[in-house]
PDB file of C-alpha atoms in Angstrom:
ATOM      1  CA  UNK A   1       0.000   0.000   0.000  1.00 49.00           C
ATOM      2  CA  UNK A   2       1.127   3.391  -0.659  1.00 54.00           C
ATOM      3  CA  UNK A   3       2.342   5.645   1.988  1.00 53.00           C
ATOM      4  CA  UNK A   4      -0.700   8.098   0.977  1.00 56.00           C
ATOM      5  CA  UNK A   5      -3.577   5.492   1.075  1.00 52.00           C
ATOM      6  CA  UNK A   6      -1.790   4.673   4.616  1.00 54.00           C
ATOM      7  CA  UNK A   7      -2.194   7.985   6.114  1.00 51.00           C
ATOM      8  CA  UNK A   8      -6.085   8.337   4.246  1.00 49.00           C
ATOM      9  CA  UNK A   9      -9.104   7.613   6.649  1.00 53.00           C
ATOM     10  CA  UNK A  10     -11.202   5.239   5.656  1.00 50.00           C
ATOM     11  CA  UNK A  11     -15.429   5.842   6.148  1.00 52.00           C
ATOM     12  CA  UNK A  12     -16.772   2.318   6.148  1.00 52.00           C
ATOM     13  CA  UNK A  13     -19.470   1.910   3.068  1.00 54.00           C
ATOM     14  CA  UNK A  14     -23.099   1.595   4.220  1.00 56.00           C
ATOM     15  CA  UNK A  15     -24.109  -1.999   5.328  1.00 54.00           C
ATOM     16  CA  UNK A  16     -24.667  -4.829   1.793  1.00 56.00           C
ATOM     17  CA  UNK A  17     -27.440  -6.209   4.203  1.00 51.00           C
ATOM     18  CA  UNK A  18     -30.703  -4.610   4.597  1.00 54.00           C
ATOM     19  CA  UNK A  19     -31.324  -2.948   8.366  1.00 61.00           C
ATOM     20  CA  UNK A  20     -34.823  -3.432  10.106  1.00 77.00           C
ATOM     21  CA  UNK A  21     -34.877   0.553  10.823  1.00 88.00           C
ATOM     22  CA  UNK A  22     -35.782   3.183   8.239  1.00 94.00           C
ATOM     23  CA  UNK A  23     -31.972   4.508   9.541  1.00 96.00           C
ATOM     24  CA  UNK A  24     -29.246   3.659   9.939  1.00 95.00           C
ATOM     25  CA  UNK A  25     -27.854   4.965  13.154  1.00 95.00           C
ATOM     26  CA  UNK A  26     -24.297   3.669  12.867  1.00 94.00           C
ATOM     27  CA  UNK A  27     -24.455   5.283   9.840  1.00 95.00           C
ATOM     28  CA  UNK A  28     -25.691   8.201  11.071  1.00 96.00           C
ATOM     29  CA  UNK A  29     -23.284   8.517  14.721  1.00 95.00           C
ATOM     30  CA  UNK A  30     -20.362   8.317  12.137  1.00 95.00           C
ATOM     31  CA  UNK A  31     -21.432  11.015   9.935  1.00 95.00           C
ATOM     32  CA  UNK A  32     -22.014  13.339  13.057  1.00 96.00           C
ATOM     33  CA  UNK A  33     -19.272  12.152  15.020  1.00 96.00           C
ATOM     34  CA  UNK A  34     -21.019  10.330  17.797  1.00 95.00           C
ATOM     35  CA  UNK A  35     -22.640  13.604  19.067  1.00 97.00           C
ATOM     36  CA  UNK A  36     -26.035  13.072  19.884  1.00 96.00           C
ATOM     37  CA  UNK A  37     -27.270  16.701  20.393  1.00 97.00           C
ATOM     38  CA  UNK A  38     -26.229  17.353  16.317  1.00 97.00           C
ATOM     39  CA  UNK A  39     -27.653  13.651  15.656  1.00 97.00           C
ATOM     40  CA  UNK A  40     -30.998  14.891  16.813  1.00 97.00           C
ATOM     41  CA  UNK A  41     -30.389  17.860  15.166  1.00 98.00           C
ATOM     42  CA  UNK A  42     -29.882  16.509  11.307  1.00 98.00           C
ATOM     43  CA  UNK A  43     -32.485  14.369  12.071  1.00 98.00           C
ATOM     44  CA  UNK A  44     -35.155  17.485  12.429  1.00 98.00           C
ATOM     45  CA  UNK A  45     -33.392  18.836   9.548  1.00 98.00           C
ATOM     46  CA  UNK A  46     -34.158  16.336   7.285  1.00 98.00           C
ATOM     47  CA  UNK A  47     -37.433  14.977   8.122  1.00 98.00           C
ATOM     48  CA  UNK A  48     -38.539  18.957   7.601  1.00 98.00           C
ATOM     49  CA  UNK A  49     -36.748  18.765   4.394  1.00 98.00           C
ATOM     50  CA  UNK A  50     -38.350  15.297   3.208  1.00 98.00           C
ATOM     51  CA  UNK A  51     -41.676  16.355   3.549  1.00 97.00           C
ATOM     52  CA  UNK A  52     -40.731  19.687   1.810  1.00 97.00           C
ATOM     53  CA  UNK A  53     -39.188  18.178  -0.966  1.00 97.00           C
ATOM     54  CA  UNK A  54     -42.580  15.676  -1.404  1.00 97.00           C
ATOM     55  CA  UNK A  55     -45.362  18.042  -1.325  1.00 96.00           C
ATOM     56  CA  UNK A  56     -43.254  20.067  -4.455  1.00 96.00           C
ATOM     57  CA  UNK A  57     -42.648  16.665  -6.249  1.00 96.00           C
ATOM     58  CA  UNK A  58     -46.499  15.420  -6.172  1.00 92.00           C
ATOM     59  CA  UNK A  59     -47.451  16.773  -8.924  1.00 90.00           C
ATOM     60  CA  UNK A  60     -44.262  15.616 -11.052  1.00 86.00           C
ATOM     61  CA  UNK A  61     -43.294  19.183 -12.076  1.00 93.00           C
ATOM     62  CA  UNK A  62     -40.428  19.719 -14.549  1.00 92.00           C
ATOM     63  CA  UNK A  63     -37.890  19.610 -11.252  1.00 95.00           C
ATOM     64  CA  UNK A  64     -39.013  16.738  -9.515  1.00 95.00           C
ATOM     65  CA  UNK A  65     -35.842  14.596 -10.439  1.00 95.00           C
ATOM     66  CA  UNK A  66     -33.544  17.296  -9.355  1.00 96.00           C
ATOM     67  CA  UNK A  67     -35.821  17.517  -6.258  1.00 97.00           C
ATOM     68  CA  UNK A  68     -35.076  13.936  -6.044  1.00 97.00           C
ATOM     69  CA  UNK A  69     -31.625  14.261  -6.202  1.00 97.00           C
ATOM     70  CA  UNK A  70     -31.497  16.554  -3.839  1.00 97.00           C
ATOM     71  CA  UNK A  71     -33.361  13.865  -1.183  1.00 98.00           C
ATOM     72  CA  UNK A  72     -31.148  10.903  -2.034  1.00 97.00           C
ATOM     73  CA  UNK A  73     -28.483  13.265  -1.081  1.00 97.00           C
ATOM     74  CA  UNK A  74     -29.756  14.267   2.228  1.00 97.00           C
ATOM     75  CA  UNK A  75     -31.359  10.930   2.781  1.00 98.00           C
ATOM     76  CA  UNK A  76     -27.798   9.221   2.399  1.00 97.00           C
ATOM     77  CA  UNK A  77     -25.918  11.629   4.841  1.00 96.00           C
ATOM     78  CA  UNK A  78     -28.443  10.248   7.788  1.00 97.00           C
ATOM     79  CA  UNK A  79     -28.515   6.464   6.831  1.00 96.00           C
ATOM     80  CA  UNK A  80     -32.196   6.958   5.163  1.00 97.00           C
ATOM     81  CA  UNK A  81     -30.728   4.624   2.594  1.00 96.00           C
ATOM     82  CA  UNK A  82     -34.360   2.906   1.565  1.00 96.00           C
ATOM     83  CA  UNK A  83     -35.402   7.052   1.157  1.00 98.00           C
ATOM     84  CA  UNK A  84     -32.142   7.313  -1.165  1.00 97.00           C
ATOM     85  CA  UNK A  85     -32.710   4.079  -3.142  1.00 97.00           C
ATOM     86  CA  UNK A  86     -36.718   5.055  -3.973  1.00 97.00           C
ATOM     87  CA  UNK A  87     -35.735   8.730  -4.727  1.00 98.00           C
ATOM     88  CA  UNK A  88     -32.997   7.200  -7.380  1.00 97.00           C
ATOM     89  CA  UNK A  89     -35.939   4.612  -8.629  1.00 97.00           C
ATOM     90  CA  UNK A  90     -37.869   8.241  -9.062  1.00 97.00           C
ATOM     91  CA  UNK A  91     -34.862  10.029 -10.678  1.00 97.00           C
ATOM     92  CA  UNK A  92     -34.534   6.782 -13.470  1.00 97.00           C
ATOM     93  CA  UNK A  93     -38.256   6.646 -13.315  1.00 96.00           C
ATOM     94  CA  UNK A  94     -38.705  10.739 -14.690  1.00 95.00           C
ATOM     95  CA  UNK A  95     -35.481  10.015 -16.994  1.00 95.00           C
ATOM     96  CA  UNK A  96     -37.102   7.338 -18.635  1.00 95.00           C
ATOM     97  CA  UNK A  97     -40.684   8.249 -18.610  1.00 93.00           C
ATOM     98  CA  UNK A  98     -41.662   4.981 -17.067  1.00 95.00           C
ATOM     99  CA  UNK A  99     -43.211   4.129 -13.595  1.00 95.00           C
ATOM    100  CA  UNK A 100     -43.332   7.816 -12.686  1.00 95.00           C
ATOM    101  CA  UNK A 101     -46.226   7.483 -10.221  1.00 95.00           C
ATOM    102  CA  UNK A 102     -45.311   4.117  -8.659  1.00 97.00           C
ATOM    103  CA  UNK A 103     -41.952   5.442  -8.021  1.00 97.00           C
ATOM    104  CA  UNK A 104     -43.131   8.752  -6.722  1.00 97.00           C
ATOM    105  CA  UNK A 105     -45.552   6.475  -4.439  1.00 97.00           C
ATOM    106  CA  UNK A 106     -42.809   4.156  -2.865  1.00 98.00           C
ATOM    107  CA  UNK A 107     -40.743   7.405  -2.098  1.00 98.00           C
ATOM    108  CA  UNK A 108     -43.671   8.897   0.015  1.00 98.00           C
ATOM    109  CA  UNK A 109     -44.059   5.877   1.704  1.00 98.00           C
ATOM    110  CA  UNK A 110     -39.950   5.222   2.284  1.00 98.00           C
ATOM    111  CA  UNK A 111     -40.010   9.199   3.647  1.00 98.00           C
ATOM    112  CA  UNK A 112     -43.382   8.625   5.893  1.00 98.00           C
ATOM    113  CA  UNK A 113     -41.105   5.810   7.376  1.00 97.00           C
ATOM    114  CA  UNK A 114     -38.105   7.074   7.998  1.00 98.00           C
ATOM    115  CA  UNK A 115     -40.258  10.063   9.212  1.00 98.00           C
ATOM    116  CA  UNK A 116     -41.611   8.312  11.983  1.00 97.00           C
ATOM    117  CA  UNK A 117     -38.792   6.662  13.055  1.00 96.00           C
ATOM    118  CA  UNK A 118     -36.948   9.989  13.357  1.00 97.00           C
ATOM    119  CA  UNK A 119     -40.260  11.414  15.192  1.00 97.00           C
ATOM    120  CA  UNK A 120     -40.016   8.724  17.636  1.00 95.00           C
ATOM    121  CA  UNK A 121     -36.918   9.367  18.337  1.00 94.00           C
ATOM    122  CA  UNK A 122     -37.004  13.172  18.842  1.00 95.00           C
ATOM    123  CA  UNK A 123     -39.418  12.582  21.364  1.00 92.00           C
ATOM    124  CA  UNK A 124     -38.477  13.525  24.551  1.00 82.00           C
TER     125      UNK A 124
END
């Protein structure tokens, strides 16, 4: 190995198995350090966000796949990963003109999930 790669910190890749949570909260303590009080804090950040960024795509406008984007990006920092995978099935789904609405209807259902997960765990 080279002395550069060496020296490089290494993130570990999201888990190949499928979780039984809508996050991933190792996932999620790495990406914020282990500090809870910013934990709780992305997490009210994005679950604002996600339902933001659903009521604009409903209706399929013109942006929605950037909008998409946009959500698999957030959704990926947290460890939302089923979010991120249905708002990529969207993003293929308004590239290619096919599945639009079935696509569009497993992301709201993905976001109302990892919603209430995040919900539940804001409570205090």
């Amino acid at each position: 190995m080279t002395p550069e790669l060496q020296r490089m910190d290494w993130m570990p890749s999201p888990p190949l198995a499928p979780i039984d949570s809508p996050l991933d909260l190792d996932h999620l303590s790495r990406m914020t350090l282990g500090d809870a009080q910013l934990e709780r804090e992305v997490l009210a950040m994005f679950a604002e966000q996600a339902a933001r960024l659903i009521a604009a795509m409903t209706a399929l406008p013109a942006e929605a796949g950037a909008l998409a984007h946009k959500l698999k990006g957030s959704a990926r920092g947290i460890g939302a990963f089923a979010v991120a995978d249905a708002a990529a099935s969207l993003e293929t789904a308004i590239r290619t003109g096919h599945g639009r609405p079935h696509a569009l209807a497993a992301l709201k259902e993905a976001v109302t999930e990892a919603r209430t997960a995040i919900e539940a765990m804001l409570k205090p």
